[in-house]
Amino acid sequence: MKKILSLSLFSLCATIALAEQVSTTGPDGRLRLQCSVEGGRAAYSITYDGKQMVTDSPLGFTADAGNFQDGLQYVKADSGVSQSGTYSLTRIKANQVSYAYNRLVVTVKNAKGHNYDIEFRVGNNDVALRYNLPAWGNFPNGQKMSIRILEERTSFTLPRQATSFLTPQSNAMIGWKGTKPSYEEEYNYDAPLSKPSAYGKGYTFPALFRVGNDGWVLLSETDVDSRYCASRLSEVQDASRFQITFPMPGENNGNGTSEPAMSLPNTTPWRTITVGKTLKPIVETTVMWDHVEPRYEPTQNYRFGKSTWSWIVWQDNSINYNDLKEFIDLAHTMGYPYSLIDCAWDVNLGKEKMEQLVRYGKSRGVDLFLWYSSSGWWNDITQSPINIMSNGIKRKQAMRWLQQIGVKGIKVDFFGGDKQETMRLYEDILSDANDHGLMVIFHGCTLPRGWERMYPNFVGAEAVLASENVFFTQAAADNEARATATHPFIRNTVASMDWGGSFLNRTINKGNDPTRNGSKRRTTDVHELAQAVLFQSPVQNFAITPENLNPVEQNGAPRITLDFMRDVPTTWKQTRFVEGYPGEYIALERVSEDNVLYLAATNAGREAKTLKLTPTGIQKGQKVLVYSDNKKTQEPELHEVVYKGKPIQVSLATGGGAVLVVR
Ligand code: CA
């Protein structure tokens, strides 16, 4: 027996059917979600313009409280009302976000009669789904007030012809000093779904798929806080299905459980599916923030902006008073409000000297971020300070001191994985830091999942094979243009990303000295400028160096690049995808809060690429600053052109870029 009911009929129909299919669409009707309860199992599927984008995908879970994935019966469905509204988002993509979605809640019950809701929110290009669990009565003797989820069946089944752009989960406790997993792995590009992952441990969010010529699908999750673990995707199952998978037992040095536990009633995190005919909805999505709420009020009006960072090129040896002072002076000269002080400052300077450095910074209008290790017992990191952020008592003592001396933020590095135990640590650090007026950057960490809105002092996170690798290996330097053309579509579209880039050194060493060892940058200068627009974190720790201020003949950077790096904003009013393909090229437009439009493009292809670009809303006669590659060198060129009604043609060198600026 199979009945297909439209939602409008629901109120009229009895709830005795054994098999049900219910569906809803996004507000514009193009994205359709269908949920079925059949043969004791719940599943969903998604179409866009009638094309199958996610096929029959199982739902449900098992818990200490019973089996909630088999023997399910349909109870009822509630289409609710459409929801829409706006909210402000101060640190990624846009400053005001409008959202609209239709809600579908399907209630099922298991063989023991315990019910739960499968909640879907369907926008024009995004589906968010989660489970809402009640506190069941008489279970078995009194009310059930807590639950431990043992496994989720929640899956994402792609059409078989889909190809993937995925990054693998690593094994636990491997890599440098046992600091993995840390979301610092390579991507596959257009890989068949059948391809096994590098470690055999599945994939981390976000995950991008191309469904032939029908469109694109981006999977991620949001609303993850101390009540749950961060999840990942399994290896491919049944040829094209990826299943929600909990952290590996070995993460966090074996401490803490893989399975999350929650009080009841409660909800699981949102899993998100962004769907588009083109990549535009993928690059512009705000689904990560549309369905989460701030967890606390900010204690300050946190101020974002640019920062210098001595460690990224000058490395460990730069953590001394004089070098750090040089980077504070660099920040001052560039008009940057911040400088980031990396590891071992506690040993190399000590507290008293640090207080002096903070005072020096303030005299130059530059505030500091200080580095801490998160560990602890979950890796073999010796870079200090260690054993402070892992302990609530010591953490709050340290934060009191930081607040007293006027430090504005911390960078906490080397976390232990994705278990609920570690999610609790992230949240505790953020919440304690807010109590002490501190912003927080995470490195060596998980993907932030909605945190730009959930935690008002959260700034950004690494969770990417970041710019430090360009320093470490020539292979990463050779691959940099590809990375620039990858992350706006995947990693950086779901969360702010502390890449730490825009190198103006062409040899990545102290002094920008071509005669000494150091990775050779393969990108043009304009590529690095475009990267400052394409990659976003509200506090950008740029890789510029004091030697960039030298005259060009003394290995300094061209004046054009320095002026650009002085002006470029770190927060934006609007973000618009223009064109591109993951790993090949990208053109993206952002508008600053004072209405300056930046249209940035980069090329990772082996050939030069010509783009015809029209800044949104431009009028005939308006002036456009065009930053473009010199045909023969890494040098930038800057021209002012008057818009005459035709697209502006730019040629991007291999590893090159272009930026159009309209004031
Ligand atoms: Ca790192």
mmCIF file of C-alpha atoms in Angstrom, residues 186 467-481 506-509 516-523 634:
data_model
loop_
_atom_site.group_PDB
_atom_site.id
_atom_site.type_symbol
_atom_site.label_atom_id
_atom_site.label_comp_id
_atom_site.label_asym_id
_atom_site.label_seq_id
_atom_site.Cartn_x
_atom_site.Cartn_y
_atom_site.Cartn_z
ATOM 1 C CA GLU A 186 44.399 17.722 -0.028
ATOM 2 C CA SER A 467 49.633 29.278 3.660
ATOM 3 C CA GLU A 468 52.202 27.926 6.147
ATOM 4 C CA ASN A 469 52.654 25.046 3.714
ATOM 5 C CA VAL A 470 53.816 27.483 1.038
ATOM 6 C CA PHE A 471 56.670 28.256 3.436
ATOM 7 C CA PHE A 472 57.251 24.592 4.299
ATOM 8 C CA THR A 473 57.333 23.017 0.804
ATOM 9 C CA GLN A 474 57.832 23.999 -2.811
ATOM 10 C CA ALA A 475 55.037 21.558 -3.721
ATOM 11 C CA ALA A 476 52.534 23.678 -1.770
ATOM 12 C CA ALA A 477 53.927 26.841 -3.377
ATOM 13 C CA ASP A 478 53.491 25.185 -6.788
ATOM 14 C CA ASN A 479 49.903 24.355 -5.806
ATOM 15 C CA GLU A 480 48.954 27.744 -4.374
ATOM 16 C CA ALA A 481 46.969 28.995 -7.370
ATOM 17 C CA ARG A 506 58.533 36.100 -3.986
ATOM 18 C CA THR A 507 61.022 33.922 -2.183
ATOM 19 C CA ILE A 508 59.370 32.833 1.043
ATOM 20 C CA ASN A 509 62.224 33.583 3.438
ATOM 21 C CA ARG A 516 68.898 31.932 -0.173
ATOM 22 C CA ASN A 517 66.717 28.874 0.474
ATOM 23 C CA GLY A 518 62.989 29.328 0.472
ATOM 24 C CA SER A 519 59.948 28.330 -1.568
ATOM 25 C CA LYS A 520 59.587 30.227 -4.829
ATOM 26 C CA ARG A 521 56.172 31.784 -5.160
ATOM 27 C CA ARG A 522 54.622 30.716 -8.480
ATOM 28 C CA THR A 523 51.799 33.225 -8.345
ATOM 29 C CA GLN A 634 55.260 38.667 -11.529
#
